[in-house]
PDB file of C-alpha atoms in Angstrom:
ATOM      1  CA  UNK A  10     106.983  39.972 151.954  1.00 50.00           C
ATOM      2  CA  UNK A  11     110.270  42.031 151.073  1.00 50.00           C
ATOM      3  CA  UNK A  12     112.890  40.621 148.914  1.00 52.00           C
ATOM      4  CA  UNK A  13     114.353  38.745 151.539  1.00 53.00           C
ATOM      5  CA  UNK A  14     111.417  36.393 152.703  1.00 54.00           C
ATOM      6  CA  UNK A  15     109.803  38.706 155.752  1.00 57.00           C
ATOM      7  CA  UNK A  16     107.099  40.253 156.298  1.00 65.00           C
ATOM      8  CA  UNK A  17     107.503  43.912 155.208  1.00 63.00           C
ATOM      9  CA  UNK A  18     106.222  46.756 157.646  1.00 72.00           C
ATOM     10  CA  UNK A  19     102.914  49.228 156.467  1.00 72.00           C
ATOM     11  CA  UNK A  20     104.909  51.980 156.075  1.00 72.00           C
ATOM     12  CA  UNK A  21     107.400  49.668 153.245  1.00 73.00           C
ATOM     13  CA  UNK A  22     104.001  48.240 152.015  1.00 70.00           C
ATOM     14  CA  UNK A  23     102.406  52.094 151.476  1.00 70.00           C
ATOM     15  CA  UNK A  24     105.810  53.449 150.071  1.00 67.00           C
ATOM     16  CA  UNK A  25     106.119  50.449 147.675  1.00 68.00           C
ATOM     17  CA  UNK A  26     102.307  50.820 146.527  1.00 62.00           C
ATOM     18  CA  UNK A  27     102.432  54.814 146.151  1.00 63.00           C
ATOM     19  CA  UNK A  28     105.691  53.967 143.658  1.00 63.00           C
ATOM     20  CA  UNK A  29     103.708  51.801 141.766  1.00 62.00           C
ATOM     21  CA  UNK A  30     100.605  54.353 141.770  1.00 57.00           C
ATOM     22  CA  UNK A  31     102.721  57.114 140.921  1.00 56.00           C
ATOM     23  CA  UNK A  32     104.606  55.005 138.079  1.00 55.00           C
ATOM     24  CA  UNK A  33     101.141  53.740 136.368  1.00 56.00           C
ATOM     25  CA  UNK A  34     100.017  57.728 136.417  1.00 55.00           C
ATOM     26  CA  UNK A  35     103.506  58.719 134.898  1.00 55.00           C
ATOM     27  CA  UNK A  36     103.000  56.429 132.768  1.00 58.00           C
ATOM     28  CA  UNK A  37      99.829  57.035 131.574  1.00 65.00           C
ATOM     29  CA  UNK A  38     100.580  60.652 131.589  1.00 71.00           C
ATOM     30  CA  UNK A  39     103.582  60.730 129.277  1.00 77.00           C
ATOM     31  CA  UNK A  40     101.835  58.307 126.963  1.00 80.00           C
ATOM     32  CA  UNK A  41      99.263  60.871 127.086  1.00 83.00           C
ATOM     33  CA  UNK A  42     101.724  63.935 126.270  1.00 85.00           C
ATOM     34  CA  UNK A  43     103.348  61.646 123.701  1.00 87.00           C
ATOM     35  CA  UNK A  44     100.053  60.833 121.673  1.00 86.00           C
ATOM     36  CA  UNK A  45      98.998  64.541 121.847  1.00 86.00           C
ATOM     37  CA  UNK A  46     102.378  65.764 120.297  1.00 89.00           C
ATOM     38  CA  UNK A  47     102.510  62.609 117.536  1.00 90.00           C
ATOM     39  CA  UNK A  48      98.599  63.827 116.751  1.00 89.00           C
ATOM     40  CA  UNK A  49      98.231  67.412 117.012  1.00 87.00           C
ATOM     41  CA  UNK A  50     101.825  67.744 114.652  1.00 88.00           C
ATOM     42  CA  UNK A  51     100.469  66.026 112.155  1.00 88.00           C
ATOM     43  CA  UNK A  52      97.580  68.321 111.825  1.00 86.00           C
ATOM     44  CA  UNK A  53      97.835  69.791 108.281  1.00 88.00           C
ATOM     45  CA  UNK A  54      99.751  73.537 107.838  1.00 85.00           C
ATOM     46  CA  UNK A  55      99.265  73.433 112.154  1.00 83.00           C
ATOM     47  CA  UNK A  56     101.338  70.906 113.204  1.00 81.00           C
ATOM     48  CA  UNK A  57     104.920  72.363 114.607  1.00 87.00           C
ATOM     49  CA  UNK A  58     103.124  75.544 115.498  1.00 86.00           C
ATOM     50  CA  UNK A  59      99.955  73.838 116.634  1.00 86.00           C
ATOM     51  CA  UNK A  60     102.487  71.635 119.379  1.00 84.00           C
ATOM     52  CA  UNK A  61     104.968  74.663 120.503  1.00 88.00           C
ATOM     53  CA  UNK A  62     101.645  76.756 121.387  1.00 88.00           C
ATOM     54  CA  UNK A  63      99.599  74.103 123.333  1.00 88.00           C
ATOM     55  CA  UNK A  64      99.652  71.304 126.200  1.00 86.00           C
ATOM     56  CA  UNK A  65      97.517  68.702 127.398  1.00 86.00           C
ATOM     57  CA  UNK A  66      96.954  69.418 130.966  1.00 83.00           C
ATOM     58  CA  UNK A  67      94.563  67.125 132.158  1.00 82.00           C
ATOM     59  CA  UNK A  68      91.719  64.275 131.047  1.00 83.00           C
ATOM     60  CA  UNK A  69      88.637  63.124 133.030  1.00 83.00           C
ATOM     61  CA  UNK A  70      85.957  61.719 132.029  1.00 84.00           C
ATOM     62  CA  UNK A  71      86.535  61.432 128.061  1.00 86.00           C
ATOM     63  CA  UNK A  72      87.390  65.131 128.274  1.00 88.00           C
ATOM     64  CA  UNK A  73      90.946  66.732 127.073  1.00 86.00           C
ATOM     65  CA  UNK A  74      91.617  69.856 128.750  1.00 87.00           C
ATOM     66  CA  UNK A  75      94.386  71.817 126.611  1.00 86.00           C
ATOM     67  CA  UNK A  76      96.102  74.730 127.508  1.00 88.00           C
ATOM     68  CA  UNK A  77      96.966  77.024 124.802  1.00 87.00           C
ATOM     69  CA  UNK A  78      98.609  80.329 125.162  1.00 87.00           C
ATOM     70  CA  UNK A  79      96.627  82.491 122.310  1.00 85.00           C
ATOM     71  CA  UNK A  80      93.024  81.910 121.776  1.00 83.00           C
ATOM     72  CA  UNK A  81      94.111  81.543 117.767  1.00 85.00           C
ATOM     73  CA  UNK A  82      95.053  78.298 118.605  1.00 86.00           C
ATOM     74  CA  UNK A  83      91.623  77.556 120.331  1.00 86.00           C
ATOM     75  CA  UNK A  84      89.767  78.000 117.173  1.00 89.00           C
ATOM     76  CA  UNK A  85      92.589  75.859 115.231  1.00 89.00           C
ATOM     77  CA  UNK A  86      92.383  72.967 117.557  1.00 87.00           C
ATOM     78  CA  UNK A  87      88.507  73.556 117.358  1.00 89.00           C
ATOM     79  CA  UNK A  88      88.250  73.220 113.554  1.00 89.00           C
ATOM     80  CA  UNK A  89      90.418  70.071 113.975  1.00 90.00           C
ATOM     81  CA  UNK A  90      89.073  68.337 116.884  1.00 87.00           C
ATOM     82  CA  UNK A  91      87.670  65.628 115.098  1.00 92.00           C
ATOM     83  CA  UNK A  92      90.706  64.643 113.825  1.00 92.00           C
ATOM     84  CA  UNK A  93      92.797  64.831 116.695  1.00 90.00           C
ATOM     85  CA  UNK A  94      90.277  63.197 118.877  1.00 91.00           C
ATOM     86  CA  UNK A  95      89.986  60.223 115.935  1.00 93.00           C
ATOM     87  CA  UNK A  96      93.995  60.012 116.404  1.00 92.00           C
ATOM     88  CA  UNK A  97      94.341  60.242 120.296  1.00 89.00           C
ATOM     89  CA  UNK A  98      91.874  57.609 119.947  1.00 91.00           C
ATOM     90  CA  UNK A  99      93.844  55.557 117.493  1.00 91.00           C
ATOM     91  CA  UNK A 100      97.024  55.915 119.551  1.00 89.00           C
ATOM     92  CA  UNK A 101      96.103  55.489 122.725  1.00 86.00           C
ATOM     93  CA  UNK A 102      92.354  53.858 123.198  1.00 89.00           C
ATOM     94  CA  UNK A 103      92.773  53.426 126.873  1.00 87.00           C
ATOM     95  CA  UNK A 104      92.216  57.284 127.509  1.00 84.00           C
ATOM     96  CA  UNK A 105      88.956  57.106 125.668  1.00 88.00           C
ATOM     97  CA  UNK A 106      88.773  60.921 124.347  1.00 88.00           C
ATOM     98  CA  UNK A 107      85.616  61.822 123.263  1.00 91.00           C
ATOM     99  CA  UNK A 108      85.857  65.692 123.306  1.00 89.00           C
ATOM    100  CA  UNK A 109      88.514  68.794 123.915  1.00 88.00           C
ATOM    101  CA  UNK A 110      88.154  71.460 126.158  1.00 87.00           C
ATOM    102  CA  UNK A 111      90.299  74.539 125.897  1.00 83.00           C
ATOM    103  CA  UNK A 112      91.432  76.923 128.670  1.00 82.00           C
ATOM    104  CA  UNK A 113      94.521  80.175 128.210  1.00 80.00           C
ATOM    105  CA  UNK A 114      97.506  79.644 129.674  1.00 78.00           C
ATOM    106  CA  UNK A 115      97.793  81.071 133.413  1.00 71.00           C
ATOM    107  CA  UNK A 116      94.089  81.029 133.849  1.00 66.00           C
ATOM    108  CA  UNK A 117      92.627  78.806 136.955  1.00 65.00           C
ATOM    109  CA  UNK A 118      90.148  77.099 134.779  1.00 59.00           C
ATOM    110  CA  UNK A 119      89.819  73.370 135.460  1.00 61.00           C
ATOM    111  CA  UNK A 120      87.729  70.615 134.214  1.00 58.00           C
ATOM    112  CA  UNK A 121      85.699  69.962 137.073  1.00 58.00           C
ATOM    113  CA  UNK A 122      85.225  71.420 140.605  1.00 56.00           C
ATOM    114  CA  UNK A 123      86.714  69.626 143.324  1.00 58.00           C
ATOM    115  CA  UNK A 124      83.051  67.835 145.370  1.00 59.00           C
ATOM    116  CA  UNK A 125      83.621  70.272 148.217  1.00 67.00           C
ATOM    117  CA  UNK A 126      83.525  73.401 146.061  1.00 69.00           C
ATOM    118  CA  UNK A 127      80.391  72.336 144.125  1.00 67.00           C
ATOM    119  CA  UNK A 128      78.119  71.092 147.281  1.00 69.00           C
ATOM    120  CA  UNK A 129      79.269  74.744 148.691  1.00 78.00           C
ATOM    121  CA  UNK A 130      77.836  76.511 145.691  1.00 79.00           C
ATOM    122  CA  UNK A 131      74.697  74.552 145.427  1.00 78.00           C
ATOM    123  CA  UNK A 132      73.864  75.230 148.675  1.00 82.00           C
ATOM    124  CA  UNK A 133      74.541  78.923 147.986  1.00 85.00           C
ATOM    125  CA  UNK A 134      72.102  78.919 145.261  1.00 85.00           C
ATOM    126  CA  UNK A 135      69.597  76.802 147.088  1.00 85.00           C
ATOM    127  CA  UNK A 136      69.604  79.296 149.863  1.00 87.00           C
ATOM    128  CA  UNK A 137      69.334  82.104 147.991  1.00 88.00           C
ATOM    129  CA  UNK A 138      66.311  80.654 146.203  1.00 87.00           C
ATOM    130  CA  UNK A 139      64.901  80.088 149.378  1.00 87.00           C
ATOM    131  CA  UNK A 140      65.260  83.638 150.805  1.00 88.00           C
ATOM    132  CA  UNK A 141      64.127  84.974 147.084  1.00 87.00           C
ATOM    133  CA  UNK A 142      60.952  82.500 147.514  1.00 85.00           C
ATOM    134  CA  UNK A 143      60.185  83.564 151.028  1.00 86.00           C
ATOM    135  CA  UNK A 144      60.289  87.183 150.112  1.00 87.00           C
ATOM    136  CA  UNK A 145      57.861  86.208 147.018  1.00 85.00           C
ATOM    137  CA  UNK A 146      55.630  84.662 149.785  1.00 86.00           C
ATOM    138  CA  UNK A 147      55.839  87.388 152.052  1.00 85.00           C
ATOM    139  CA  UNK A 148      54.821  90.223 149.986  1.00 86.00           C
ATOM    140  CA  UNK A 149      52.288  88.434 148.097  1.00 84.00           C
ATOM    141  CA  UNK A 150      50.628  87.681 151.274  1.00 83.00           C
ATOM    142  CA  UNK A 151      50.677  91.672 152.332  1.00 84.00           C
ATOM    143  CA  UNK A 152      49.693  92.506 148.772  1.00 83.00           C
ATOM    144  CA  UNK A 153      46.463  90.409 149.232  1.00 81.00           C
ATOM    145  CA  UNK A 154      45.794  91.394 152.811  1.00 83.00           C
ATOM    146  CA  UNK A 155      46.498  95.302 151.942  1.00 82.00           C
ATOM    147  CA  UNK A 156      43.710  94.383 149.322  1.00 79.00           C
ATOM    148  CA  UNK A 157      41.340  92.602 151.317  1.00 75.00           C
ATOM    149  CA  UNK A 158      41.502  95.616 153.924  1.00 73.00           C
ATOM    150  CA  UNK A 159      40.626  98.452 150.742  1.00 73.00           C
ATOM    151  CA  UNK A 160      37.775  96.246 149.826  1.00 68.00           C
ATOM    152  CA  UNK A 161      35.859  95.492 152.746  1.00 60.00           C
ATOM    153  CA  UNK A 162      35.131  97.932 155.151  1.00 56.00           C
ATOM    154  CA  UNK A 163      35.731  96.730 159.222  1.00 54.00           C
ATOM    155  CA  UNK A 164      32.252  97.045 159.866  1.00 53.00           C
ATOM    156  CA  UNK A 165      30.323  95.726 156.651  1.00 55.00           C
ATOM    157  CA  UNK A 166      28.645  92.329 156.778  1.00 60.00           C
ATOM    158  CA  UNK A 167      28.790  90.002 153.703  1.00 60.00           C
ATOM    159  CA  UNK A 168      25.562  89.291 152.668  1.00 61.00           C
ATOM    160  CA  UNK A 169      24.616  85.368 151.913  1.00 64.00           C
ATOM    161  CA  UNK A 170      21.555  85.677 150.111  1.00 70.00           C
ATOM    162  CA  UNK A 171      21.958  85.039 146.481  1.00 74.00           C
ATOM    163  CA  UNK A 172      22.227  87.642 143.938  1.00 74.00           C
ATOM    164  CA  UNK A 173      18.607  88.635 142.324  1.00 77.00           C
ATOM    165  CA  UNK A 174      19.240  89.011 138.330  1.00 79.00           C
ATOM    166  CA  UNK A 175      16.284  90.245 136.316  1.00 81.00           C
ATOM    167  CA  UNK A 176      15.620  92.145 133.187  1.00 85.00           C
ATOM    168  CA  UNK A 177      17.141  90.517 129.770  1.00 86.00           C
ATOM    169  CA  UNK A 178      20.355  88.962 131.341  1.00 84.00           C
ATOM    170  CA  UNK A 179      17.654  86.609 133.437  1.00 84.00           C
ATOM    171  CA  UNK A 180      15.741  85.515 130.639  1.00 87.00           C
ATOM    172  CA  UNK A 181      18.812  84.661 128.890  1.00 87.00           C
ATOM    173  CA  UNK A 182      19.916  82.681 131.586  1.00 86.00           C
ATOM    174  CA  UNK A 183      16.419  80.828 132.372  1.00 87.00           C
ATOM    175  CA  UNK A 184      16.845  79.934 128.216  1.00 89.00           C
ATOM    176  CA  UNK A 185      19.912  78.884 128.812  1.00 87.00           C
ATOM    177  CA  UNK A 186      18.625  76.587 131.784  1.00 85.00           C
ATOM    178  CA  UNK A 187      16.096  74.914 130.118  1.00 86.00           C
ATOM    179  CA  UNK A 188      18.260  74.118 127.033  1.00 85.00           C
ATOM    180  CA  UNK A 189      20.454  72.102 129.151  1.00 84.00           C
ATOM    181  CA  UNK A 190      17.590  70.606 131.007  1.00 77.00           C
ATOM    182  CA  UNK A 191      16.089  69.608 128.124  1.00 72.00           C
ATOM    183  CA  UNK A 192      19.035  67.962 126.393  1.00 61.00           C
ATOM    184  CA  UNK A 193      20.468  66.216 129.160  1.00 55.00           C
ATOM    185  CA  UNK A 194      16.857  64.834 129.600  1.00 57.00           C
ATOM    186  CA  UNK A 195      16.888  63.516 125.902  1.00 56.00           C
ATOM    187  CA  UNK A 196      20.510  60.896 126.349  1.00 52.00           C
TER     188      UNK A 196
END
């Protein structure tokens, strides 16, 4: 219902919810801003520098992605990121930062890919896997037929009578024969 007892219309209903999305982001957003320029200038010998050279840009999943525009400032906000994660963390709980990420100003980097953009490139690299195992597949299989064809000539018959050993290698093997025999015959 609006203000004045009716029913309100979708379209008042969406506007009026959108506001009050887009006030709770703000919201969260500046607090977010805030906290990182109360923590990161109070880092020791940094601080003024450290929050005229960086800015938060965005935070999912306990991950701070900061934009800095030297990558000096990187390693400076690397040797401190315990601290300023302990202090984002004191000042503003909700946002639950549990590491920093670090990208230079102007670049396209981002914290994650959008779900359309990473089912495309896994099934890029699935496919190509594919045609890479195929292609394994396929010359392995001429490989062994190119070898099967230089061993056996067309017209040669296999023989399948056993192999006749004799001389020293056949009285090893008779020795060898009986051993076993004779111990599995003793358990």
């Amino acid at each position: 219902m609006n203000s004045y007892g009716n029913m309100m219309d979708s379209a008042e209903f969406i506007s009026r919810l959108m506001k009050t999305i887009e006030a709770n982001a703000f919201d969260q957003n500046s607090k977010l801003v805030n906290t990182w320029r109360k923590v990161v200038g109070s880092v020791k010998n940094y601080g003024e520098r450290l929050t005229a050279h960086t800015q938060v840009v965005d935070i999912k999943n306990g991950v701070l992605l900061v934009e800095t525009d030297h990558s000096s400032w990187n390693q400076i906000l690397q040797l401190n990121s315990r601290y300023i994660i302990k202090g984002m963390n004191m000042y503003a709980p909700e946002l639950e930062v549990r590491s920093l990420a670090f990208k230079a100003r102007g670049s396209e980097a981002k914290l994650f890919d959008s779900y359309e953009e990473a089912l495309e490139k896994s099934r890029a690299a699935s496919q190509k896997k594919m045609e890479n195992d195929e292609k394994s597949i396929s010359e392995f299989y001429e490989k062994l037929e190119s070898s099967k064809a230089q061993e056996k000539p067309e017209n040669s018959e296999i023989s399948s009578e056993p192999v006749k050993i004799e001389g020293e290698l056949a009285e090893k093997l008779e020795r060898l024969r009986n051993t076993m025999l004779t111990s599995n015959e003793n358990k």
